[in-house]
């Protein structure tokens, strides 16, 4: 029977502690593939915790692919492709880790009550910084990688919300994700082949092509990017959105994560993964799957993230975390680049992170997105379309996929339902290769970005959809 | 006799008007090569203006290479390589044009009373923008090229201070010159060869190499980049600093400018000039030579500039002006890039430009730099080194070259005179090719950046120099 000392849980909830201990036992091999976990009821009795606590921990393990549930026979440990694992991750079971954070969003927040709140928060942050910080900090040029203070605040934030151990000296701040992506090409090399997910984020393909490098497209299955296609396309670099793939919303399973790390580590030093964690803060249900960067033992993962989702796209501020050997190369080859973010903005953001105001703000946004999503589900349920329409991947903020049974094409459907308040995108428009443009189940799929909507727009959309499918 | 209607001078000074009219007559062919200008005295009498006015106009024409003076025989028009000239430039003789602006500076202003003023100006601009502009402008994402309002203000500023007619729809704002330079490579192509001046700005070589493109180095003579070396090195793109070359401080002559434009236009559409006008605002004496972009009739010149010299390097804000055909290409191929500058900063800068506060600030800085330079000259004159030390190219702000007769190498000299207040650079350290590292006259040359110095540091430097040369 699994035996954990609950007194060691620290500040974690019982559910979270239990989930982490079992996960760590799987990762470290204490629990092996196909081992059967104790039944929920018996483990609850054994540990003296409520059944709900165990249920929550098991559900999370299933969601992340560590464990599978078999009807009427219980829970079994999944096989994880073998890979050296950072000991830090294994040992760091009950220390400060993810609080209530989680997954994704692509929509640029548009003018709405929501963007009003972003504006007030950022405006206040700038005014506070101007009023309270010394001129020498606000108006002296920041170092190429960004102010140490901001990099340290980002490292802390990643530790608290994402469970990542990050050295601030490996953080590089830049004026938006694209600026950093361009820098990554210069760092890794123009002679490499860059792989992107398909369907994916079409601008990424354009960015790599503008850099004059070869781009290949790799299809997806239910667990993430297809390894057979990775093998066939032979990229040197895979640019992935494992937390919440855009546009499909899919979460890369833990097994697939290890396969990807295994792929990279088979040619360590010449194969790389760019982990684009753009909306990890807006997971609405369940816990986030560990970042690839946090379980990368060979230094093959470049982690990138942005503050555009949390603070709006008008603020150009993103960052990357480089593995050690690339950090050295950055210093030697790209250290001549000046930072692309003004010192004032770096200080203002550092203050928001240090005070916890940013995390509170994200929690408020998450709550609002959850309400909007639930409202959406409600409207669809009441529309009488429940048998023809399904919300997919709706556990992450700001966008979900709406699967629709219809003879209309995705483009035709969009043309009928798009209104001034809400204009979904055909999922197929995000695919580059023809074979990735149609789903095997024949359903039409729309990408719905709902972060800046209100109740009225959601009702109107429901009505349009009913008309279109009538 | 030259006959100009002085009543048409508008707001220009008599000197300025006269200079412009003669220059335009040379450019448009009314005055031809080797034509002799009337003597200063007779022209003054003819037009009914003071001798000083004519002297000023002639001196400026000589400085810019339109005219040569021959001892005891007068002033003659120089041959300008034939080239179609924008009619707008010729017609626009007495309309709003450069007021009192002018040339260059490379030093990043360091902590000093000077950077205190920059800080106060920019701090106030940000606070004013936050207090007075609507949230919808400050916190909505700006278009990819930047806010129209800022681009229009930049176009106005270039017209007023540089005599350039710029369409705001061809202006692109970016987070620093390097960000724009990277974009230019993506726009022009990775298969091209990029030429840079040697000695020059070493980071440029690194930037092009980081982009994976071929870089060639082209030497200089007294008039600018050597055309024979341009021909031999076969660049497709020449990256130039014609207003005030870094580090030599040289101003590219007008004849050389036309040769360069002729070079580009011989293969228009596949040869390009990047005109880096980084410190055109800080010319301390004489008028600025016209920008290449303002006399480019074939759309081969990309003009770039930065606000780092005027507002400090902590503010990351630069811009470029693309010729029409490249603007179209930008829209098609790079239009997917988001702007790299936050909306708040774009609005704050637009307000500074619109109100004239920025121009007044630059005028104050120019005055201070002129005083610092004069103080430098004074200290050197009084040091008893006048016969061994010469300030070169000191008519442009923020840096000059100090030519020194000594058996010490430039590195040895720097080691002896560098102090905490002032650390000059060996000129040779900015050269890439060995042949460009030594001057034919055998003098050691130091690049002195004096924008952030005070009287004490200048005196201390004079004393160190005396000791080193004793």
mmCIF file with all atom_site columns, N, CA and C in Angstrom, chain A residues 381-438:
data_model
loop_
_atom_site.group_PDB
_atom_site.id
_atom_site.type_symbol
_atom_site.label_atom_id
_atom_site.label_alt_id
_atom_site.label_comp_id
_atom_site.label_asym_id
_atom_site.label_entity_id
_atom_site.label_seq_id
_atom_site.pdbx_PDB_ins_code
_atom_site.Cartn_x
_atom_site.Cartn_y
_atom_site.Cartn_z
_atom_site.occupancy
_atom_site.B_iso_or_equiv
_atom_site.pdbx_formal_charge
_atom_site.auth_seq_id
_atom_site.auth_comp_id
_atom_site.auth_asym_id
_atom_site.auth_atom_id
_atom_site.pdbx_PDB_model_num
ATOM 1   N N  . UNK A 1 381 ? -26.096 24.100 -24.352 1.00 0.00 ? 381 UNK A N  1
ATOM 2   C CA . UNK A 1 381 ? -26.961 23.052 -23.812 1.00 0.00 ? 381 UNK A CA 1
ATOM 3   C C  . UNK A 1 381 ? -28.430 23.418 -24.019 1.00 0.00 ? 381 UNK A C  1
ATOM 4   N N  . UNK A 1 382 ? -28.745 24.685 -23.838 1.00 0.00 ? 382 UNK A N  1
ATOM 5   C CA . UNK A 1 382 ? -30.142 25.114 -23.931 1.00 0.00 ? 382 UNK A CA 1
ATOM 6   C C  . UNK A 1 382 ? -30.593 25.336 -25.364 1.00 0.00 ? 382 UNK A C  1
ATOM 7   N N  . UNK A 1 383 ? -29.640 25.282 -26.303 1.00 0.00 ? 383 UNK A N  1
ATOM 8   C CA . UNK A 1 383 ? -29.986 25.614 -27.680 1.00 0.00 ? 383 UNK A CA 1
ATOM 9   C C  . UNK A 1 383 ? -30.641 24.444 -28.401 1.00 0.00 ? 383 UNK A C  1
ATOM 10  N N  . UNK A 1 384 ? -30.683 23.287 -27.739 1.00 0.00 ? 384 UNK A N  1
ATOM 11  C CA . UNK A 1 384 ? -31.241 22.113 -28.399 1.00 0.00 ? 384 UNK A CA 1
ATOM 12  C C  . UNK A 1 384 ? -30.285 21.502 -29.410 1.00 0.00 ? 384 UNK A C  1
ATOM 13  N N  . UNK A 1 385 ? -29.007 21.915 -29.347 1.00 0.00 ? 385 UNK A N  1
ATOM 14  C CA . UNK A 1 385 ? -28.024 21.400 -30.308 1.00 0.00 ? 385 UNK A CA 1
ATOM 15  C C  . UNK A 1 385 ? -27.087 20.376 -29.663 1.00 0.00 ? 385 UNK A C  1
ATOM 16  N N  . UNK A 1 386 ? -27.411 20.026 -28.412 1.00 0.00 ? 386 UNK A N  1
ATOM 17  C CA . UNK A 1 386 ? -26.462 19.221 -27.636 1.00 0.00 ? 386 UNK A CA 1
ATOM 18  C C  . UNK A 1 386 ? -25.985 17.980 -28.387 1.00 0.00 ? 386 UNK A C  1
ATOM 19  N N  . UNK A 1 387 ? -26.847 17.394 -29.235 1.00 0.00 ? 387 UNK A N  1
ATOM 20  C CA . UNK A 1 387 ? -26.441 16.170 -29.929 1.00 0.00 ? 387 UNK A CA 1
ATOM 21  C C  . UNK A 1 387 ? -25.580 16.457 -31.157 1.00 0.00 ? 387 UNK A C  1
ATOM 22  N N  . UNK A 1 388 ? -25.481 17.712 -31.579 1.00 0.00 ? 388 UNK A N  1
ATOM 23  C CA . UNK A 1 388 ? -24.726 18.008 -32.801 1.00 0.00 ? 388 UNK A CA 1
ATOM 24  C C  . UNK A 1 388 ? -23.488 18.855 -32.539 1.00 0.00 ? 388 UNK A C  1
ATOM 25  N N  . UNK A 1 389 ? -23.391 19.369 -31.315 1.00 0.00 ? 389 UNK A N  1
ATOM 26  C CA . UNK A 1 389 ? -22.315 20.322 -31.030 1.00 0.00 ? 389 UNK A CA 1
ATOM 27  C C  . UNK A 1 389 ? -21.591 19.895 -29.768 1.00 0.00 ? 389 UNK A C  1
ATOM 28  N N  . UNK A 1 390 ? -20.244 19.920 -29.812 1.00 0.00 ? 390 UNK A N  1
ATOM 29  C CA . UNK A 1 390 ? -19.490 19.518 -28.618 1.00 0.00 ? 390 UNK A CA 1
ATOM 30  C C  . UNK A 1 390 ? -18.341 20.506 -28.395 1.00 0.00 ? 390 UNK A C  1
ATOM 31  N N  . UNK A 1 391 ? -18.199 20.972 -27.157 1.00 0.00 ? 391 UNK A N  1
ATOM 32  C CA . UNK A 1 391 ? -17.031 21.794 -26.815 1.00 0.00 ? 391 UNK A CA 1
ATOM 33  C C  . UNK A 1 391 ? -15.867 20.861 -26.534 1.00 0.00 ? 391 UNK A C  1
ATOM 34  N N  . UNK A 1 392 ? -14.758 21.066 -27.217 1.00 0.00 ? 392 UNK A N  1
ATOM 35  C CA . UNK A 1 392 ? -13.582 20.224 -26.993 1.00 0.00 ? 392 UNK A CA 1
ATOM 36  C C  . UNK A 1 392 ? -12.466 21.059 -26.369 1.00 0.00 ? 392 UNK A C  1
ATOM 37  N N  . UNK A 1 393 ? -11.713 20.408 -25.521 1.00 0.00 ? 393 UNK A N  1
ATOM 38  C CA . UNK A 1 393 ? -10.530 21.063 -24.940 1.00 0.00 ? 393 UNK A CA 1
ATOM 39  C C  . UNK A 1 393 ? -10.905 22.403 -24.312 1.00 0.00 ? 393 UNK A C  1
ATOM 40  N N  . UNK A 1 394 ? -11.975 22.366 -23.523 1.00 0.00 ? 394 UNK A N  1
ATOM 41  C CA . UNK A 1 394 ? -12.470 23.615 -22.950 1.00 0.00 ? 394 UNK A CA 1
ATOM 42  C C  . UNK A 1 394 ? -11.949 23.846 -21.536 1.00 0.00 ? 394 UNK A C  1
ATOM 43  N N  . UNK A 1 395 ? -10.964 23.059 -21.113 1.00 0.00 ? 395 UNK A N  1
ATOM 44  C CA . UNK A 1 395 ? -10.431 23.226 -19.761 1.00 0.00 ? 395 UNK A CA 1
ATOM 45  C C  . UNK A 1 395 ? -9.331  24.265 -19.680 1.00 0.00 ? 395 UNK A C  1
ATOM 46  N N  . UNK A 1 396 ? -9.028  24.905 -20.810 1.00 0.00 ? 396 UNK A N  1
ATOM 47  C CA . UNK A 1 396 ? -7.992  25.930 -20.788 1.00 0.00 ? 396 UNK A CA 1
ATOM 48  C C  . UNK A 1 396 ? -8.563  27.242 -21.310 1.00 0.00 ? 396 UNK A C  1
ATOM 49  N N  . UNK A 1 397 ? -8.094  28.306 -20.722 1.00 0.00 ? 397 UNK A N  1
ATOM 50  C CA . UNK A 1 397 ? -8.722  29.604 -20.954 1.00 0.00 ? 397 UNK A CA 1
ATOM 51  C C  . UNK A 1 397 ? -8.603  30.125 -22.359 1.00 0.00 ? 397 UNK A C  1
ATOM 52  N N  . UNK A 1 398 ? -9.502  30.999 -22.700 1.00 0.00 ? 398 UNK A N  1
ATOM 53  C CA . UNK A 1 398 ? -9.408  31.896 -23.841 1.00 0.00 ? 398 UNK A CA 1
ATOM 54  C C  . UNK A 1 398 ? -9.705  31.285 -25.203 1.00 0.00 ? 398 UNK A C  1
ATOM 55  N N  . UNK A 1 399 ? -9.513  30.000 -25.385 1.00 0.00 ? 399 UNK A N  1
ATOM 56  C CA . UNK A 1 399 ? -10.075 29.414 -26.604 1.00 0.00 ? 399 UNK A CA 1
ATOM 57  C C  . UNK A 1 399 ? -10.416 27.949 -26.392 1.00 0.00 ? 399 UNK A C  1
ATOM 58  N N  . UNK A 1 400 ? -11.459 27.513 -27.109 1.00 0.00 ? 400 UNK A N  1
ATOM 59  C CA . UNK A 1 400 ? -11.751 26.085 -27.155 1.00 0.00 ? 400 UNK A CA 1
ATOM 60  C C  . UNK A 1 400 ? -12.141 25.755 -28.590 1.00 0.00 ? 400 UNK A C  1
ATOM 61  N N  . UNK A 1 401 ? -12.310 24.447 -28.829 1.00 0.00 ? 401 UNK A N  1
ATOM 62  C CA . UNK A 1 401 ? -12.699 24.014 -30.164 1.00 0.00 ? 401 UNK A CA 1
ATOM 63  C C  . UNK A 1 401 ? -14.150 23.558 -30.096 1.00 0.00 ? 401 UNK A C  1
ATOM 64  N N  . UNK A 1 402 ? -14.955 24.003 -31.054 1.00 0.00 ? 402 UNK A N  1
ATOM 65  C CA . UNK A 1 402 ? -16.350 23.605 -31.116 1.00 0.00 ? 402 UNK A CA 1
ATOM 66  C C  . UNK A 1 402 ? -16.494 22.617 -32.282 1.00 0.00 ? 402 UNK A C  1
ATOM 67  N N  . UNK A 1 403 ? -16.803 21.349 -31.926 1.00 0.00 ? 403 UNK A N  1
ATOM 68  C CA . UNK A 1 403 ? -16.964 20.330 -32.966 1.00 0.00 ? 403 UNK A CA 1
ATOM 69  C C  . UNK A 1 403 ? -18.434 20.266 -33.337 1.00 0.00 ? 403 UNK A C  1
ATOM 70  N N  . UNK A 1 404 ? -18.746 20.326 -34.630 1.00 0.00 ? 404 UNK A N  1
ATOM 71  C CA . UNK A 1 404 ? -20.126 20.449 -35.077 1.00 0.00 ? 404 UNK A CA 1
ATOM 72  C C  . UNK A 1 404 ? -20.426 19.388 -36.132 1.00 0.00 ? 404 UNK A C  1
ATOM 73  N N  . UNK A 1 405 ? -21.519 18.650 -35.926 1.00 0.00 ? 405 UNK A N  1
ATOM 74  C CA . UNK A 1 405 ? -21.961 17.703 -36.949 1.00 0.00 ? 405 UNK A CA 1
ATOM 75  C C  . UNK A 1 405 ? -22.807 18.444 -37.975 1.00 0.00 ? 405 UNK A C  1
ATOM 76  N N  . UNK A 1 406 ? -22.308 18.597 -39.184 1.00 0.00 ? 406 UNK A N  1
ATOM 77  C CA . UNK A 1 406 ? -23.011 19.393 -40.196 1.00 0.00 ? 406 UNK A CA 1
ATOM 78  C C  . UNK A 1 406 ? -22.464 19.021 -41.570 1.00 0.00 ? 406 UNK A C  1
ATOM 79  N N  . UNK A 1 407 ? -23.245 19.248 -42.572 1.00 0.00 ? 407 UNK A N  1
ATOM 80  C CA . UNK A 1 407 ? -22.746 19.010 -43.932 1.00 0.00 ? 407 UNK A CA 1
ATOM 81  C C  . UNK A 1 407 ? -22.055 20.262 -44.474 1.00 0.00 ? 407 UNK A C  1
ATOM 82  N N  . UNK A 1 408 ? -22.169 21.359 -43.725 1.00 0.00 ? 408 UNK A N  1
ATOM 83  C CA . UNK A 1 408 ? -21.483 22.589 -44.140 1.00 0.00 ? 408 UNK A CA 1
ATOM 84  C C  . UNK A 1 408 ? -19.971 22.422 -43.967 1.00 0.00 ? 408 UNK A C  1
ATOM 85  N N  . UNK A 1 409 ? -19.210 23.103 -44.800 1.00 0.00 ? 409 UNK A N  1
ATOM 86  C CA . UNK A 1 409 ? -17.765 23.131 -44.562 1.00 0.00 ? 409 UNK A CA 1
ATOM 87  C C  . UNK A 1 409 ? -17.492 24.086 -43.399 1.00 0.00 ? 409 UNK A C  1
ATOM 88  N N  . UNK A 1 410 ? -16.292 24.004 -42.846 1.00 0.00 ? 410 UNK A N  1
ATOM 89  C CA . UNK A 1 410 ? -15.956 24.907 -41.737 1.00 0.00 ? 410 UNK A CA 1
ATOM 90  C C  . UNK A 1 410 ? -16.068 26.367 -42.168 1.00 0.00 ? 410 UNK A C  1
ATOM 91  N N  . UNK A 1 411 ? -15.624 26.652 -43.388 1.00 0.00 ? 411 UNK A N  1
ATOM 92  C CA . UNK A 1 411 ? -15.687 28.037 -43.883 1.00 0.00 ? 411 UNK A CA 1
ATOM 93  C C  . UNK A 1 411 ? -17.139 28.501 -44.007 1.00 0.00 ? 411 UNK A C  1
ATOM 94  N N  . UNK A 1 412 ? -18.006 27.610 -44.529 1.00 0.00 ? 412 UNK A N  1
ATOM 95  C CA . UNK A 1 412 ? -19.420 27.979 -44.667 1.00 0.00 ? 412 UNK A CA 1
ATOM 96  C C  . UNK A 1 412 ? -20.044 28.227 -43.294 1.00 0.00 ? 412 UNK A C  1
ATOM 97  N N  . UNK A 1 413 ? -19.691 27.362 -42.357 1.00 0.00 ? 413 UNK A N  1
ATOM 98  C CA . UNK A 1 413 ? -20.241 27.506 -41.014 1.00 0.00 ? 413 UNK A CA 1
ATOM 99  C C  . UNK A 1 413 ? -19.804 28.833 -40.398 1.00 0.00 ? 413 UNK A C  1
ATOM 100 N N  . UNK A 1 414 ? -18.525 29.150 -40.537 1.00 0.00 ? 414 UNK A N  1
ATOM 101 C CA . UNK A 1 414 ? -18.023 30.415 -39.998 1.00 0.00 ? 414 UNK A CA 1
ATOM 102 C C  . UNK A 1 414 ? -18.761 31.584 -40.629 1.00 0.00 ? 414 UNK A C  1
ATOM 103 N N  . UNK A 1 415 ? -18.957 31.525 -41.954 1.00 0.00 ? 415 UNK A N  1
ATOM 104 C CA . UNK A 1 415 ? -19.622 32.628 -42.641 1.00 0.00 ? 415 UNK A CA 1
ATOM 105 C C  . UNK A 1 415 ? -21.025 32.849 -42.078 1.00 0.00 ? 415 UNK A C  1
ATOM 106 N N  . UNK A 1 416 ? -21.675 31.750 -41.651 1.00 0.00 ? 416 UNK A N  1
ATOM 107 C CA . UNK A 1 416 ? -23.043 31.906 -41.149 1.00 0.00 ? 416 UNK A CA 1
ATOM 108 C C  . UNK A 1 416 ? -23.113 32.371 -39.706 1.00 0.00 ? 416 UNK A C  1
ATOM 109 N N  . UNK A 1 417 ? -22.144 32.013 -38.890 1.00 0.00 ? 417 UNK A N  1
ATOM 110 C CA . UNK A 1 417 ? -22.261 32.316 -37.454 1.00 0.00 ? 417 UNK A CA 1
ATOM 111 C C  . UNK A 1 417 ? -21.444 33.528 -37.020 1.00 0.00 ? 417 UNK A C  1
ATOM 112 N N  . UNK A 1 418 ? -20.520 33.971 -37.838 1.00 0.00 ? 418 UNK A N  1
ATOM 113 C CA . UNK A 1 418 ? -19.650 35.073 -37.404 1.00 0.00 ? 418 UNK A CA 1
ATOM 114 C C  . UNK A 1 418 ? -20.458 36.351 -37.253 1.00 0.00 ? 418 UNK A C  1
ATOM 115 N N  . UNK A 1 419 ? -20.249 37.036 -36.161 1.00 0.00 ? 419 UNK A N  1
ATOM 116 C CA . UNK A 1 419 ? -20.914 38.321 -35.938 1.00 0.00 ? 419 UNK A CA 1
ATOM 117 C C  . UNK A 1 419 ? -19.889 39.309 -35.445 1.00 0.00 ? 419 UNK A C  1
ATOM 118 N N  . UNK A 1 420 ? -20.334 40.541 -35.192 1.00 0.00 ? 420 UNK A N  1
ATOM 119 C CA . UNK A 1 420 ? -19.377 41.547 -34.727 1.00 0.00 ? 420 UNK A CA 1
ATOM 120 C C  . UNK A 1 420 ? -18.770 41.171 -33.377 1.00 0.00 ? 420 UNK A C  1
ATOM 121 N N  . UNK A 1 421 ? -19.541 40.448 -32.543 1.00 0.00 ? 421 UNK A N  1
ATOM 122 C CA . UNK A 1 421 ? -19.035 40.125 -31.206 1.00 0.00 ? 421 UNK A CA 1
ATOM 123 C C  . UNK A 1 421 ? -18.077 38.953 -31.234 1.00 0.00 ? 421 UNK A C  1
ATOM 124 N N  . UNK A 1 422 ? -18.311 38.007 -32.123 1.00 0.00 ? 422 UNK A N  1
ATOM 125 C CA . UNK A 1 422 ? -17.569 36.752 -32.056 1.00 0.00 ? 422 UNK A CA 1
ATOM 126 C C  . UNK A 1 422 ? -17.370 36.203 -33.450 1.00 0.00 ? 422 UNK A C  1
ATOM 127 N N  . UNK A 1 423 ? -16.131 36.021 -33.828 1.00 0.00 ? 423 UNK A N  1
ATOM 128 C CA . UNK A 1 423 ? -15.828 35.505 -35.152 1.00 0.00 ? 423 UNK A CA 1
ATOM 129 C C  . UNK A 1 423 ? -14.885 34.329 -35.029 1.00 0.00 ? 423 UNK A C  1
ATOM 130 N N  . UNK A 1 424 ? -15.457 33.109 -34.970 1.00 0.00 ? 424 UNK A N  1
ATOM 131 C CA . UNK A 1 424 ? -14.568 31.946 -34.811 1.00 0.00 ? 424 UNK A CA 1
ATOM 132 C C  . UNK A 1 424 ? -13.766 31.693 -36.085 1.00 0.00 ? 424 UNK A C  1
ATOM 133 N N  . UNK A 1 425 ? -12.786 30.834 -35.963 1.00 0.00 ? 425 UNK A N  1
ATOM 134 C CA . UNK A 1 425 ? -11.888 30.531 -37.068 1.00 0.00 ? 425 UNK A CA 1
ATOM 135 C C  . UNK A 1 425 ? -12.104 29.077 -37.473 1.00 0.00 ? 425 UNK A C  1
ATOM 136 N N  . UNK A 1 426 ? -12.080 28.760 -38.765 1.00 0.00 ? 426 UNK A N  1
ATOM 137 C CA . UNK A 1 426 ? -12.099 27.338 -39.136 1.00 0.00 ? 426 UNK A CA 1
ATOM 138 C C  . UNK A 1 426 ? -10.807 26.689 -38.641 1.00 0.00 ? 426 UNK A C  1
ATOM 139 N N  . UNK A 1 427 ? -10.914 25.549 -37.963 1.00 0.00 ? 427 UNK A N  1
ATOM 140 C CA . UNK A 1 427 ? -9.700  24.881 -37.484 1.00 0.00 ? 427 UNK A CA 1
ATOM 141 C C  . UNK A 1 427 ? -8.768  24.571 -38.653 1.00 0.00 ? 427 UNK A C  1
ATOM 142 N N  . UNK A 1 428 ? -9.364  24.210 -39.802 1.00 0.00 ? 428 UNK A N  1
ATOM 143 C CA . UNK A 1 428 ? -8.554  23.815 -40.959 1.00 0.00 ? 428 UNK A CA 1
ATOM 144 C C  . UNK A 1 428 ? -7.704  24.969 -41.481 1.00 0.00 ? 428 UNK A C  1
ATOM 145 N N  . UNK A 1 429 ? -8.100  26.222 -41.182 1.00 0.00 ? 429 UNK A N  1
ATOM 146 C CA . UNK A 1 429 ? -7.318  27.354 -41.690 1.00 0.00 ? 429 UNK A CA 1
ATOM 147 C C  . UNK A 1 429 ? -5.960  27.440 -41.004 1.00 0.00 ? 429 UNK A C  1
ATOM 148 N N  . UNK A 1 430 ? -5.800  26.702 -39.905 1.00 0.00 ? 430 UNK A N  1
ATOM 149 C CA . UNK A 1 430 ? -4.515  26.723 -39.197 1.00 0.00 ? 430 UNK A CA 1
ATOM 150 C C  . UNK A 1 430 ? -3.627  25.568 -39.636 1.00 0.00 ? 430 UNK A C  1
ATOM 151 N N  . UNK A 1 431 ? -4.078  24.782 -40.592 1.00 0.00 ? 431 UNK A N  1
ATOM 152 C CA . UNK A 1 431 ? -3.262  23.658 -41.052 1.00 0.00 ? 431 UNK A CA 1
ATOM 153 C C  . UNK A 1 431 ? -2.556  24.025 -42.338 1.00 0.00 ? 431 UNK A C  1
ATOM 154 N N  . UNK A 1 432 ? -1.338  23.560 -42.452 1.00 0.00 ? 432 UNK A N  1
ATOM 155 C CA . UNK A 1 432 ? -0.559  23.859 -43.649 1.00 0.00 ? 432 UNK A CA 1
ATOM 156 C C  . UNK A 1 432 ? -0.650  22.720 -44.653 1.00 0.00 ? 432 UNK A C  1
ATOM 157 N N  . UNK A 1 433 ? -0.450  21.485 -44.192 1.00 0.00 ? 433 UNK A N  1
ATOM 158 C CA . UNK A 1 433 ? -0.523  20.336 -45.094 1.00 0.00 ? 433 UNK A CA 1
ATOM 159 C C  . UNK A 1 433 ? -1.989  19.945 -45.317 1.00 0.00 ? 433 UNK A C  1
ATOM 160 N N  . UNK A 1 434 ? -2.375  19.629 -46.571 1.00 0.00 ? 434 UNK A N  1
ATOM 161 C CA . UNK A 1 434 ? -3.765  19.256 -46.866 1.00 0.00 ? 434 UNK A CA 1
ATOM 162 C C  . UNK A 1 434 ? -4.267  18.124 -45.967 1.00 0.00 ? 434 UNK A C  1
ATOM 163 N N  . UNK A 1 435 ? -3.406  17.131 -45.722 1.00 0.00 ? 435 UNK A N  1
ATOM 164 C CA . UNK A 1 435 ? -3.884  15.975 -44.945 1.00 0.00 ? 435 UNK A CA 1
ATOM 165 C C  . UNK A 1 435 ? -4.254  16.343 -43.507 1.00 0.00 ? 435 UNK A C  1
ATOM 166 N N  . UNK A 1 436 ? -3.742  17.473 -43.024 1.00 0.00 ? 436 UNK A N  1
ATOM 167 C CA . UNK A 1 436 ? -4.077  17.871 -41.654 1.00 0.00 ? 436 UNK A CA 1
ATOM 168 C C  . UNK A 1 436 ? -5.277  18.818 -41.596 1.00 0.00 ? 436 UNK A C  1
ATOM 169 N N  . UNK A 1 437 ? -5.920  19.020 -42.761 1.00 0.00 ? 437 UNK A N  1
ATOM 170 C CA . UNK A 1 437 ? -7.038  19.974 -42.786 1.00 0.00 ? 437 UNK A CA 1
ATOM 171 C C  . UNK A 1 437 ? -8.385  19.326 -42.512 1.00 0.00 ? 437 UNK A C  1
ATOM 172 N N  . UNK A 1 438 ? -8.478  18.011 -42.611 1.00 0.00 ? 438 UNK A N  1
ATOM 173 C CA . UNK A 1 438 ? -9.774  17.374 -42.339 1.00 0.00 ? 438 UNK A CA 1
ATOM 174 C C  . UNK A 1 438 ? -9.645  16.363 -41.216 1.00 0.00 ? 438 UNK A C  1
#
